[in-house]
mmCIF file of C-alpha atoms in Angstrom:
data_model
loop_
_atom_site.group_PDB
_atom_site.id
_atom_site.type_symbol
_atom_site.label_atom_id
_atom_site.label_comp_id
_atom_site.label_asym_id
_atom_site.label_seq_id
_atom_site.Cartn_x
_atom_site.Cartn_y
_atom_site.Cartn_z
ATOM 1 C CA MET A 1 -4.340 -17.215 -17.604
ATOM 2 C CA SER A 2 -0.722 -17.645 -16.791
ATOM 3 C CA THR A 3 1.454 -16.347 -19.450
ATOM 4 C CA LEU A 4 5.321 -16.358 -19.884
ATOM 5 C CA HIS A 5 6.824 -14.023 -22.522
ATOM 6 C CA LEU A 6 10.274 -14.319 -23.991
ATOM 7 C CA ASP A 7 11.897 -11.135 -24.599
ATOM 8 C CA MET A 8 14.829 -11.855 -26.631
ATOM 9 C CA ILE A 9 16.686 -8.609 -26.773
ATOM 10 C CA SER A 10 19.723 -10.643 -27.579
ATOM 11 C CA GLY A 11 18.310 -13.514 -29.001
ATOM 12 C CA ILE A 12 17.808 -16.876 -27.492
ATOM 13 C CA ALA A 13 20.201 -20.228 -26.709
ATOM 14 C CA GLY A 14 19.051 -23.170 -24.510
ATOM 15 C CA ASP A 15 21.262 -21.931 -21.558
ATOM 16 C CA MET A 16 20.332 -18.529 -21.460
ATOM 17 C CA MET A 17 16.264 -19.894 -21.082
ATOM 18 C CA LEU A 18 17.463 -22.124 -18.400
ATOM 19 C CA GLY A 19 19.226 -19.846 -16.405
ATOM 20 C CA ALA A 20 15.939 -17.376 -16.689
ATOM 21 C CA LEU A 21 13.701 -20.208 -15.691
ATOM 22 C CA VAL A 22 15.870 -21.077 -12.277
ATOM 23 C CA GLN A 23 15.407 -17.151 -11.497
ATOM 24 C CA LEU A 24 11.780 -17.639 -12.097
ATOM 25 C CA GLY A 25 11.781 -20.492 -9.313
ATOM 26 C CA PHE A 26 12.896 -23.857 -11.200
ATOM 27 C CA SER A 27 14.957 -25.894 -9.029
ATOM 28 C CA LEU A 28 17.876 -27.438 -10.970
ATOM 29 C CA ASP A 29 17.733 -30.693 -8.577
ATOM 30 C CA ARG A 30 15.104 -31.846 -10.813
ATOM 31 C CA LEU A 31 17.087 -31.714 -13.769
ATOM 32 C CA ARG A 32 19.953 -33.603 -11.778
ATOM 33 C CA GLN A 33 17.519 -36.353 -11.170
ATOM 34 C CA ALA A 34 16.754 -36.607 -14.349
ATOM 35 C CA LEU A 35 20.162 -36.817 -16.028
ATOM 36 C CA ASP A 36 21.086 -39.324 -13.449
ATOM 37 C CA ALA A 37 18.361 -41.555 -14.649
ATOM 38 C CA MET A 38 19.500 -41.173 -18.135
ATOM 39 C CA GLY A 39 22.807 -42.502 -17.025
ATOM 40 C CA LEU A 40 24.289 -39.015 -17.276
ATOM 41 C CA ALA A 41 25.075 -38.809 -13.508
ATOM 42 C CA GLU A 42 28.608 -37.609 -14.530
ATOM 43 C CA VAL A 43 27.135 -34.655 -16.102
ATOM 44 C CA GLY A 44 27.170 -31.563 -13.686
ATOM 45 C CA VAL A 45 24.830 -28.609 -14.097
ATOM 46 C CA ARG A 46 24.867 -25.088 -12.203
ATOM 47 C CA VAL A 47 24.072 -21.353 -11.962
ATOM 48 C CA GLU A 48 26.012 -18.642 -10.972
ATOM 49 C CA PRO A 49 25.081 -14.991 -10.708
ATOM 50 C CA ALA A 50 25.935 -12.555 -13.732
ATOM 51 C CA ALA A 51 25.239 -8.865 -14.389
ATOM 52 C CA PRO A 52 25.233 -7.938 -17.727
ATOM 53 C CA SER A 53 25.054 -4.138 -18.012
ATOM 54 C CA GLY A 54 24.453 -4.299 -14.097
ATOM 55 C CA ILE A 55 21.282 -6.256 -14.538
ATOM 56 C CA SER A 56 21.305 -9.372 -12.127
ATOM 57 C CA ALA A 57 20.891 -12.482 -14.262
ATOM 58 C CA LEU A 58 21.961 -16.117 -13.609
ATOM 59 C CA ARG A 59 23.674 -18.008 -16.214
ATOM 60 C CA PHE A 60 23.523 -21.757 -16.510
ATOM 61 C CA SER A 61 26.349 -23.991 -17.501
ATOM 62 C CA VAL A 62 26.856 -27.605 -17.904
ATOM 63 C CA ASP A 63 30.301 -29.593 -16.859
ATOM 64 C CA ALA A 64 30.327 -32.847 -19.384
ATOM 65 C CA PRO A 65 33.625 -34.334 -19.062
ATOM 66 C CA GLY A 66 34.408 -36.545 -22.350
ATOM 67 C CA GLU A 67 31.375 -35.257 -24.010
ATOM 68 C CA GLU A 68 32.982 -32.818 -26.274
ATOM 69 C CA SER A 69 33.129 -34.932 -29.305
ATOM 70 C CA ALA A 70 29.952 -36.914 -28.457
ATOM 71 C CA GLU A 71 27.023 -37.573 -31.231
ATOM 72 C CA ARG A 72 23.881 -39.381 -31.034
ATOM 73 C CA SER A 73 21.340 -40.460 -33.202
ATOM 74 C CA TRP A 74 17.498 -39.678 -32.843
ATOM 75 C CA ALA A 75 17.176 -43.299 -31.669
ATOM 76 C CA ASP A 76 19.800 -42.783 -29.277
ATOM 77 C CA ILE A 77 18.291 -39.460 -27.868
ATOM 78 C CA ARG A 78 14.569 -41.254 -27.759
ATOM 79 C CA ARG A 79 16.310 -44.054 -25.426
ATOM 80 C CA LEU A 80 17.585 -41.575 -23.216
ATOM 81 C CA LEU A 81 14.146 -39.828 -22.826
ATOM 82 C CA SER A 82 12.467 -42.873 -22.372
ATOM 83 C CA SER A 83 14.724 -43.793 -19.230
ATOM 84 C CA ALA A 84 14.428 -40.303 -17.790
ATOM 85 C CA ASP A 85 12.928 -39.562 -14.610
ATOM 86 C CA LEU A 86 10.239 -36.934 -16.599
ATOM 87 C CA PRO A 87 6.803 -35.950 -16.098
ATOM 88 C CA SER A 88 4.655 -37.119 -19.083
ATOM 89 C CA GLY A 89 4.538 -33.686 -20.188
ATOM 90 C CA ALA A 90 7.876 -32.559 -19.690
ATOM 91 C CA ARG A 91 8.855 -35.959 -21.948
ATOM 92 C CA GLU A 92 6.412 -35.180 -24.606
ATOM 93 C CA ARG A 93 7.876 -31.497 -24.605
ATOM 94 C CA ALA A 94 11.601 -32.799 -25.152
ATOM 95 C CA GLU A 95 10.535 -35.169 -27.620
ATOM 96 C CA ALA A 96 8.790 -32.565 -29.660
ATOM 97 C CA MET A 97 12.046 -30.469 -29.677
ATOM 98 C CA PHE A 98 14.352 -32.877 -30.474
ATOM 99 C CA ALA A 99 12.002 -34.402 -33.113
ATOM 100 C CA ARG A 100 11.687 -30.733 -34.728
ATOM 101 C CA LEU A 101 15.364 -30.525 -34.405
ATOM 102 C CA ALA A 102 16.078 -33.724 -36.189
ATOM 103 C CA GLU A 103 13.669 -32.534 -38.978
ATOM 104 C CA ALA A 104 15.528 -29.509 -39.410
ATOM 105 C CA GLU A 105 18.730 -31.266 -39.471
ATOM 106 C CA ALA A 106 17.499 -33.862 -42.171
ATOM 107 C CA ARG A 107 16.150 -31.138 -44.682
ATOM 108 C CA VAL A 108 19.551 -29.104 -44.481
ATOM 109 C CA HIS A 109 21.768 -32.352 -45.047
ATOM 110 C CA GLY A 110 19.025 -33.880 -47.357
ATOM 111 C CA THR A 111 18.425 -37.024 -45.698
ATOM 112 C CA THR A 112 15.558 -38.715 -43.034
ATOM 113 C CA PRO A 113 15.399 -37.526 -39.081
ATOM 114 C CA GLU A 114 16.370 -41.583 -38.409
ATOM 115 C CA ARG A 115 19.583 -41.244 -40.086
ATOM 116 C CA ILE A 116 20.521 -37.712 -38.540
ATOM 117 C CA HIS A 117 23.445 -38.022 -36.212
ATOM 118 C CA PHE A 118 23.193 -34.925 -33.679
ATOM 119 C CA HIS A 119 26.655 -33.414 -32.805
ATOM 120 C CA GLU A 120 26.691 -30.219 -30.744
ATOM 121 C CA VAL A 121 23.152 -30.909 -29.994
ATOM 122 C CA GLY A 122 23.664 -34.477 -29.115
ATOM 123 C CA ALA A 123 26.183 -33.488 -26.459
ATOM 124 C CA ALA A 124 25.449 -33.822 -23.208
ATOM 125 C CA ASP A 125 25.473 -30.027 -22.318
ATOM 126 C CA SER A 126 22.650 -29.563 -24.916
ATOM 127 C CA ILE A 127 20.490 -32.613 -23.908
ATOM 128 C CA ALA A 128 20.936 -30.706 -20.432
ATOM 129 C CA ASP A 129 19.505 -27.465 -22.218
ATOM 130 C CA ILE A 130 16.648 -29.188 -23.684
ATOM 131 C CA VAL A 131 15.231 -31.451 -21.332
ATOM 132 C CA GLY A 132 16.093 -28.761 -18.571
ATOM 133 C CA CYS A 133 13.573 -26.373 -20.223
ATOM 134 C CA ALA A 134 11.052 -28.992 -21.222
ATOM 135 C CA LEU A 135 10.912 -29.845 -17.293
ATOM 136 C CA ALA A 136 11.145 -26.562 -16.522
ATOM 137 C CA LEU A 137 8.151 -25.380 -18.431
ATOM 138 C CA ASP A 138 6.174 -28.551 -17.156
ATOM 139 C CA VAL A 139 6.699 -27.884 -13.544
ATOM 140 C CA LEU A 140 6.108 -23.713 -13.963
ATOM 141 C CA GLY A 141 2.810 -24.716 -15.962
ATOM 142 C CA PRO A 142 2.334 -21.458 -18.053
ATOM 143 C CA GLU A 143 -0.971 -21.845 -20.045
ATOM 144 C CA ILE A 144 0.556 -19.458 -23.142
ATOM 145 C CA ILE A 145 3.972 -19.081 -23.953
ATOM 146 C CA SER A 146 4.496 -16.017 -26.233
ATOM 147 C CA ALA A 147 7.662 -14.228 -27.719
ATOM 148 C CA SER A 148 9.029 -11.103 -28.944
ATOM 149 C CA THR A 149 10.335 -11.188 -32.778
ATOM 150 C CA PRO A 150 13.514 -13.397 -32.873
ATOM 151 C CA VAL A 151 16.740 -11.739 -33.625
ATOM 152 C CA VAL A 152 19.434 -13.146 -35.633
ATOM 153 C CA GLY A 153 23.147 -12.100 -36.048
ATOM 154 C CA ARG A 154 25.645 -11.811 -39.250
ATOM 155 C CA GLY A 155 28.732 -13.407 -40.239
ATOM 156 C CA THR A 156 29.634 -17.105 -39.882
ATOM 157 C CA VAL A 157 29.645 -19.731 -36.953
ATOM 158 C CA GLN A 158 32.387 -22.971 -36.460
ATOM 159 C CA SER A 159 30.688 -25.920 -36.234
ATOM 160 C CA ARG A 160 31.411 -29.734 -36.806
ATOM 161 C CA HIS A 161 30.406 -29.465 -40.439
ATOM 162 C CA GLY A 162 32.972 -26.577 -41.002
ATOM 163 C CA VAL A 163 32.123 -22.686 -41.303
ATOM 164 C CA LEU A 164 28.493 -21.871 -41.500
ATOM 165 C CA PRO A 165 26.512 -18.735 -42.543
ATOM 166 C CA LEU A 166 24.466 -16.819 -40.136
ATOM 167 C CA PRO A 167 21.690 -17.581 -39.110
ATOM 168 C CA ALA A 168 22.908 -21.222 -39.062
ATOM 169 C CA PRO A 169 21.120 -23.703 -41.722
ATOM 170 C CA ALA A 170 19.277 -25.530 -38.920
ATOM 171 C CA THR A 171 18.665 -22.574 -37.114
ATOM 172 C CA LEU A 172 16.834 -20.964 -40.422
ATOM 173 C CA GLU A 173 14.772 -23.955 -40.845
ATOM 174 C CA LEU A 174 13.378 -23.975 -37.301
ATOM 175 C CA LEU A 175 12.359 -20.507 -38.001
ATOM 176 C CA ARG A 176 10.634 -21.086 -41.182
ATOM 177 C CA GLY A 177 7.356 -19.270 -41.233
ATOM 178 C CA VAL A 178 8.463 -16.973 -38.605
ATOM 179 C CA ARG A 179 9.157 -13.412 -38.971
ATOM 180 C CA PHE A 180 12.746 -12.267 -37.800
ATOM 181 C CA ARG A 181 14.890 -9.517 -37.817
ATOM 182 C CA GLN A 182 18.699 -9.671 -38.377
ATOM 183 C CA LEU A 183 20.820 -7.300 -36.215
ATOM 184 C CA GLU A 184 23.980 -5.747 -37.165
ATOM 185 C CA VAL A 185 25.746 -7.778 -34.610
ATOM 186 C CA GLU A 186 28.592 -10.302 -35.557
ATOM 187 C CA GLY A 187 28.014 -13.619 -34.161
ATOM 188 C CA GLU A 188 25.350 -16.076 -33.236
ATOM 189 C CA LEU A 189 22.322 -14.718 -31.387
ATOM 190 C CA THR A 190 19.629 -17.053 -31.483
ATOM 191 C CA THR A 191 21.155 -20.956 -31.800
ATOM 192 C CA PRO A 192 19.466 -24.232 -33.233
ATOM 193 C CA THR A 193 18.677 -25.028 -29.636
ATOM 194 C CA GLY A 194 16.961 -21.518 -28.956
ATOM 195 C CA ALA A 195 15.129 -21.653 -32.324
ATOM 196 C CA THR A 196 13.997 -25.173 -31.400
ATOM 197 C CA ILE A 197 12.380 -23.867 -28.136
ATOM 198 C CA LEU A 198 10.708 -21.062 -30.258
ATOM 199 C CA ALA A 199 9.210 -23.632 -32.926
ATOM 200 C CA THR A 200 7.840 -25.895 -30.154
ATOM 201 C CA GLN A 201 6.802 -24.363 -27.415
ATOM 202 C CA VAL A 202 5.582 -20.752 -28.353
ATOM 203 C CA GLN A 203 2.236 -19.911 -29.380
ATOM 204 C CA ARG A 204 2.241 -16.468 -30.302
ATOM 205 C CA PHE A 205 4.776 -13.834 -31.350
ATOM 206 C CA THR A 206 4.240 -10.431 -30.380
ATOM 207 C CA ASP A 207 6.286 -7.360 -29.459
ATOM 208 C CA ALA A 208 3.688 -6.030 -27.331
ATOM 209 C CA PRO A 209 2.214 -8.620 -24.739
ATOM 210 C CA GLU A 210 -0.549 -7.571 -22.643
ATOM 211 C CA LEU A 211 -0.272 -9.040 -19.164
ATOM 212 C CA ARG A 212 0.340 -7.677 -15.558
ATOM 213 C CA VAL A 213 3.820 -8.992 -14.712
ATOM 214 C CA GLN A 214 4.472 -10.824 -11.459
ATOM 215 C CA LYS A 215 7.844 -12.343 -12.003
ATOM 216 C CA ILE A 216 10.849 -11.380 -14.196
ATOM 217 C CA GLY A 217 13.603 -13.936 -14.805
ATOM 218 C CA TYR A 218 16.983 -13.165 -16.653
ATOM 219 C CA GLY A 219 19.078 -15.472 -18.349
ATOM 220 C CA ALA A 220 22.775 -14.537 -19.064
ATOM 221 C CA GLY A 221 24.706 -15.510 -22.464
ATOM 222 C CA THR A 222 28.419 -16.243 -22.418
ATOM 223 C CA ARG A 223 29.501 -13.891 -24.947
ATOM 224 C CA ALA A 224 30.243 -9.903 -24.353
ATOM 225 C CA LEU A 225 28.057 -7.899 -26.893
ATOM 226 C CA SER A 226 29.031 -4.285 -27.513
ATOM 227 C CA ASP A 227 25.767 -2.653 -28.176
ATOM 228 C CA ARG A 228 23.363 -4.458 -25.717
ATOM 229 C CA PRO A 229 23.460 -6.723 -22.750
ATOM 230 C CA ASN A 230 23.563 -10.323 -23.910
ATOM 231 C CA LEU A 231 20.291 -11.465 -21.982
ATOM 232 C CA LEU A 232 17.064 -13.258 -22.051
ATOM 233 C CA ARG A 233 14.490 -11.916 -20.297
ATOM 234 C CA LEU A 234 11.339 -13.952 -19.271
ATOM 235 C CA LEU A 235 8.024 -12.036 -17.949
ATOM 236 C CA TRP A 236 5.646 -14.063 -15.967
ATOM 237 C CA GLY A 237 2.275 -12.441 -15.651
ATOM 238 C CA ALA A 238 -1.222 -13.489 -15.375
ATOM 239 C CA ASP A 239 -4.782 -12.095 -16.394
ATOM 240 C CA GLY A 240 -8.146 -12.694 -14.954
ATOM 241 C CA ASP A 241 -10.689 -14.257 -17.224
ATOM 242 C CA ALA A 242 -9.055 -14.066 -20.768
ATOM 243 C CA SER A 243 -10.950 -13.605 -24.097
ATOM 244 C CA GLU A 244 -8.413 -14.263 -26.904
ATOM 245 C CA GLU A 245 -8.833 -14.241 -30.750
ATOM 246 C CA GLU A 246 -7.717 -17.445 -32.279
ATOM 247 C CA LEU A 247 -8.213 -19.159 -35.652
ATOM 248 C CA LEU A 248 -10.489 -22.184 -36.231
ATOM 249 C CA LEU A 249 -8.806 -24.507 -39.190
ATOM 250 C CA GLU A 250 -11.112 -27.057 -40.258
ATOM 251 C CA ALA A 251 -10.766 -29.666 -43.276
ATOM 252 C CA ASN A 252 -13.125 -32.523 -44.375
ATOM 253 C CA ILE A 253 -11.293 -35.966 -45.018
ATOM 254 C CA ASP A 254 -13.079 -39.163 -46.354
ATOM 255 C CA ASP A 255 -10.064 -40.680 -47.981
ATOM 256 C CA MET A 256 -7.637 -41.200 -45.208
ATOM 257 C CA ASN A 257 -6.291 -44.714 -43.263
ATOM 258 C CA PRO A 258 -7.709 -43.846 -39.851
ATOM 259 C CA GLN A 259 -4.642 -45.062 -38.371
ATOM 260 C CA ALA A 260 -2.785 -41.941 -39.673
ATOM 261 C CA PHE A 261 -4.924 -39.647 -37.550
ATOM 262 C CA GLU A 262 -3.406 -40.510 -34.539
ATOM 263 C CA HIS A 263 0.066 -39.336 -35.795
ATOM 264 C CA LEU A 264 -1.722 -36.388 -37.608
ATOM 265 C CA MET A 265 -2.779 -35.317 -34.156
ATOM 266 C CA ASP A 266 0.382 -35.615 -32.470
ATOM 267 C CA ARG A 267 2.032 -33.347 -35.321
ATOM 268 C CA LEU A 268 -0.559 -30.803 -34.838
ATOM 269 C CA TYR A 269 -0.028 -30.547 -31.071
ATOM 270 C CA ALA A 270 3.868 -30.569 -31.517
ATOM 271 C CA GLU A 271 3.186 -27.531 -34.300
ATOM 272 C CA GLY A 272 1.236 -25.602 -31.531
ATOM 273 C CA ALA A 273 -2.334 -26.359 -32.043
ATOM 274 C CA LEU A 274 -4.287 -25.636 -28.892
ATOM 275 C CA GLU A 275 -6.852 -27.933 -29.302
ATOM 276 C CA VAL A 276 -7.261 -30.736 -32.115
ATOM 277 C CA TRP A 277 -10.588 -32.744 -32.300
ATOM 278 C CA LEU A 278 -12.321 -35.078 -34.951
ATOM 279 C CA GLN A 279 -16.028 -35.772 -35.872
ATOM 280 C CA PRO A 280 -17.644 -38.341 -37.806
ATOM 281 C CA VAL A 281 -19.831 -37.084 -40.769
ATOM 282 C CA ILE A 282 -21.477 -38.515 -43.789
ATOM 283 C CA MET A 283 -20.172 -36.786 -46.988
ATOM 284 C CA LYS A 284 -21.546 -36.747 -50.356
ATOM 285 C CA LYS A 285 -22.465 -40.107 -51.958
ATOM 286 C CA SER A 286 -23.106 -41.135 -48.438
ATOM 287 C CA ARG A 287 -19.482 -41.887 -47.991
ATOM 288 C CA PRO A 288 -18.266 -41.825 -44.268
ATOM 289 C CA GLY A 289 -15.922 -39.124 -43.372
ATOM 290 C CA VAL A 290 -14.194 -37.117 -40.602
ATOM 291 C CA VAL A 291 -13.951 -33.162 -40.000
ATOM 292 C CA LEU A 292 -10.573 -32.051 -38.653
ATOM 293 C CA SER A 293 -10.916 -29.239 -36.308
ATOM 294 C CA LEU A 294 -8.267 -27.088 -34.581
ATOM 295 C CA LEU A 295 -7.735 -23.982 -32.458
ATOM 296 C CA CYS A 296 -4.424 -22.064 -32.675
ATOM 297 C CA PRO A 297 -2.846 -18.682 -32.240
ATOM 298 C CA ALA A 298 -2.638 -16.802 -35.692
ATOM 299 C CA ALA A 299 1.160 -17.113 -35.636
ATOM 300 C CA ARG A 300 1.085 -20.739 -35.557
ATOM 301 C CA ALA A 301 -1.536 -21.005 -38.679
ATOM 302 C CA ALA A 302 0.987 -21.274 -41.400
ATOM 303 C CA ALA A 303 2.924 -23.741 -39.890
ATOM 304 C CA LEU A 304 -0.328 -25.951 -39.100
ATOM 305 C CA GLU A 305 -1.771 -25.886 -42.646
ATOM 306 C CA THR A 306 1.670 -27.302 -43.881
ATOM 307 C CA ALA A 307 1.130 -30.102 -41.363
ATOM 308 C CA ILE A 308 -2.228 -30.742 -42.243
ATOM 309 C CA PHE A 309 -1.462 -30.684 -46.046
ATOM 310 C CA THR A 310 1.725 -32.741 -45.508
ATOM 311 C CA GLU A 311 0.207 -35.399 -42.918
ATOM 312 C CA SER A 312 -3.427 -35.823 -44.212
ATOM 313 C CA THR A 313 -4.963 -36.298 -47.977
ATOM 314 C CA THR A 314 -7.103 -33.319 -47.736
ATOM 315 C CA ILE A 315 -6.614 -30.855 -50.696
ATOM 316 C CA GLY A 316 -8.203 -27.943 -48.801
ATOM 317 C CA LEU A 317 -9.180 -26.309 -45.453
ATOM 318 C CA ARG A 318 -11.041 -23.524 -43.942
ATOM 319 C CA ARG A 319 -10.545 -21.061 -41.289
ATOM 320 C CA ARG A 320 -11.900 -18.549 -39.549
ATOM 321 C CA ALA A 321 -11.369 -16.182 -36.546
ATOM 322 C CA VAL A 322 -13.025 -17.097 -33.010
ATOM 323 C CA GLU A 323 -12.865 -15.882 -29.710
ATOM 324 C CA ARG A 324 -12.743 -18.220 -26.702
ATOM 325 C CA THR A 325 -13.034 -17.173 -22.889
ATOM 326 C CA ARG A 326 -10.970 -19.044 -20.611
ATOM 327 C CA LEU A 327 -10.646 -19.283 -16.712
ATOM 328 C CA ALA A 328 -7.172 -17.961 -15.233
ATOM 329 C CA ARG A 329 -5.355 -20.901 -14.183
ATOM 330 C CA ARG A 330 -2.403 -21.843 -11.856
ATOM 331 C CA GLN A 331 -0.547 -25.041 -10.917
ATOM 332 C CA PHE A 332 0.935 -26.108 -7.455
ATOM 333 C CA VAL A 333 2.062 -29.684 -6.030
ATOM 334 C CA VAL A 334 0.408 -31.087 -2.911
ATOM 335 C CA ARG A 335 1.702 -33.945 -0.773
ATOM 336 C CA THR A 336 -0.436 -36.951 -0.147
ATOM 337 C CA PRO A 337 0.199 -40.037 1.862
ATOM 338 C CA PHE A 338 1.324 -41.844 -1.638
ATOM 339 C CA GLY A 339 3.576 -39.079 -2.854
ATOM 340 C CA GLU A 340 3.382 -35.692 -4.603
ATOM 341 C CA VAL A 341 0.598 -34.858 -7.018
ATOM 342 C CA ARG A 342 0.676 -31.948 -9.385
ATOM 343 C CA VAL A 343 -2.876 -30.013 -9.213
ATOM 344 C CA LYS A 344 -4.545 -27.456 -11.421
ATOM 345 C CA ALA A 345 -6.476 -24.718 -10.154
ATOM 346 C CA ALA A 346 -9.229 -22.828 -12.250
ATOM 347 C CA GLU A 347 -10.072 -19.211 -10.806
ATOM 348 C CA HIS A 348 -12.701 -16.734 -11.810
ATOM 349 C CA LEU A 349 -13.155 -13.370 -10.240
ATOM 350 C CA GLY A 350 -10.030 -14.292 -8.020
ATOM 351 C CA HIS A 351 -12.016 -17.309 -6.240
ATOM 352 C CA THR A 352 -11.070 -21.114 -7.099
ATOM 353 C CA VAL A 353 -13.860 -22.642 -8.588
ATOM 354 C CA ARG A 354 -12.271 -26.046 -9.660
ATOM 355 C CA LEU A 355 -9.623 -28.166 -8.551
ATOM 356 C CA THR A 356 -7.745 -30.850 -10.609
ATOM 357 C CA PRO A 357 -5.160 -33.508 -9.974
ATOM 358 C CA GLU A 358 -3.162 -34.336 -12.484
ATOM 359 C CA PHE A 359 -4.395 -37.941 -13.663
ATOM 360 C CA GLU A 360 -0.689 -39.093 -14.435
ATOM 361 C CA ASP A 361 0.732 -38.250 -11.425
ATOM 362 C CA CYS A 362 -2.125 -40.216 -9.639
ATOM 363 C CA ARG A 363 -2.236 -42.955 -11.785
ATOM 364 C CA ARG A 364 1.709 -43.529 -11.339
ATOM 365 C CA LEU A 365 1.255 -43.801 -7.934
ATOM 366 C CA ALA A 366 -1.439 -45.695 -7.668
ATOM 367 C CA THR A 367 0.660 -48.358 -9.732
ATOM 368 C CA GLU A 368 3.837 -47.593 -7.251
ATOM 369 C CA LYS A 369 1.972 -47.899 -4.134
ATOM 370 C CA GLY A 370 -0.525 -50.746 -5.210
ATOM 371 C CA VAL A 371 -3.731 -48.890 -4.392
ATOM 372 C CA ALA A 372 -6.757 -48.026 -6.160
ATOM 373 C CA LEU A 373 -6.642 -44.674 -8.576
ATOM 374 C CA LEU A 374 -9.376 -43.301 -7.019
ATOM 375 C CA GLU A 375 -8.077 -43.342 -3.534
ATOM 376 C CA VAL A 376 -5.215 -41.509 -4.703
ATOM 377 C CA ILE A 377 -7.433 -39.085 -6.729
ATOM 378 C CA GLU A 378 -9.411 -38.388 -3.650
ATOM 379 C CA ALA A 379 -6.390 -37.824 -1.488
ATOM 380 C CA ALA A 380 -4.795 -35.344 -3.825
ATOM 381 C CA ARG A 381 -8.308 -33.397 -4.073
ATOM 382 C CA ALA A 382 -8.429 -33.301 -0.203
ATOM 383 C CA ALA A 383 -4.871 -32.195 -0.017
ATOM 384 C CA ALA A 384 -5.723 -29.380 -2.931
ATOM 385 C CA ARG A 385 -8.529 -28.242 -0.948
ATOM 386 C CA SER A 386 -6.373 -27.786 2.015
ATOM 387 C CA PHE A 387 -3.649 -25.966 -0.006
ATOM 388 C CA SER A 388 -6.350 -23.488 -1.737
ATOM 389 C CA LYS A 389 -7.951 -22.630 1.542
ATOM 390 C CA GLY A 390 -4.383 -22.024 3.251
ATOM 391 C CA ALA A 391 -3.240 -19.771 0.508
ATOM 392 C CA THR A 392 -6.310 -17.433 0.396
#
């Protein structure tokens, strides 16, 4: 199973994350295309070599003229994302990150997400950070994203709202329920954008990841730190068949509007659930009901329980540890007569046992080219079989 581990020796920020993802193999051309479709063609993105403490890294930066004082509402951000040239998975990641950030800002300011106006995070450089990270994670396709214990700095930071204590209030809201460590370092180490990535994309927190490292990416920050290199290190690894201990959360619900279940499931996936499903049951007094079940890493259980109690009518739930075995998986892109299609390959004992073209890619190409969906799927499968044979 492919795993991406975030080793946060000096915290995390959006630009550090993206620099490290580019070093792992993500192409910034994909981000440039997305920004152009969003009407942000004047925004330039680039990476340049950096070497904190002599370690070869990439520093990501954005040139966004006229964006210094930009602010956008959550509705503005949604409109930009809807116009972006993004795969559905990348769009969902980006929307989840901005939604979580809007919720955190709303709690801090005592208002609602719809009334929030993003200041620093609404500027084009932060939009590029979040959209770029969402796109890179979707393209690279890790099955599991883990992270070390987040670290935060001390002191204050200047913002549009004035001087704020560190960690910044929005950062603290985003890290609610996550164990973090405050270092004797003056200045911001984990930014709101970085905390948003942790809150929405990370399934488990561990300082001792178990994986065979295959690739390493380093993203450099802009500030020089006196006692450590200002780096975010990404470790990419894969195991064979993986047996993982997870939690199964369940709740019986018989008094909830069925229309609300779709929103509940979306919220649970955004909170880090691995799988969510509903089962119809007959409860006491022959009332029809639903059993809500989900699988999650233990590190996300607290946040998911909060979401269940907030978004549903249940007043109790069950939890138990479970183990599941998953085949190792990888993702690659194949060319067909209709266009490019992402394919997921499942492997067992070093052999490919299943090739699955990405349905949304096939559906989009079928619509664009005016051909049958099954024709595109079969072309993608044929190309995937040829690719897989050539790779072995």
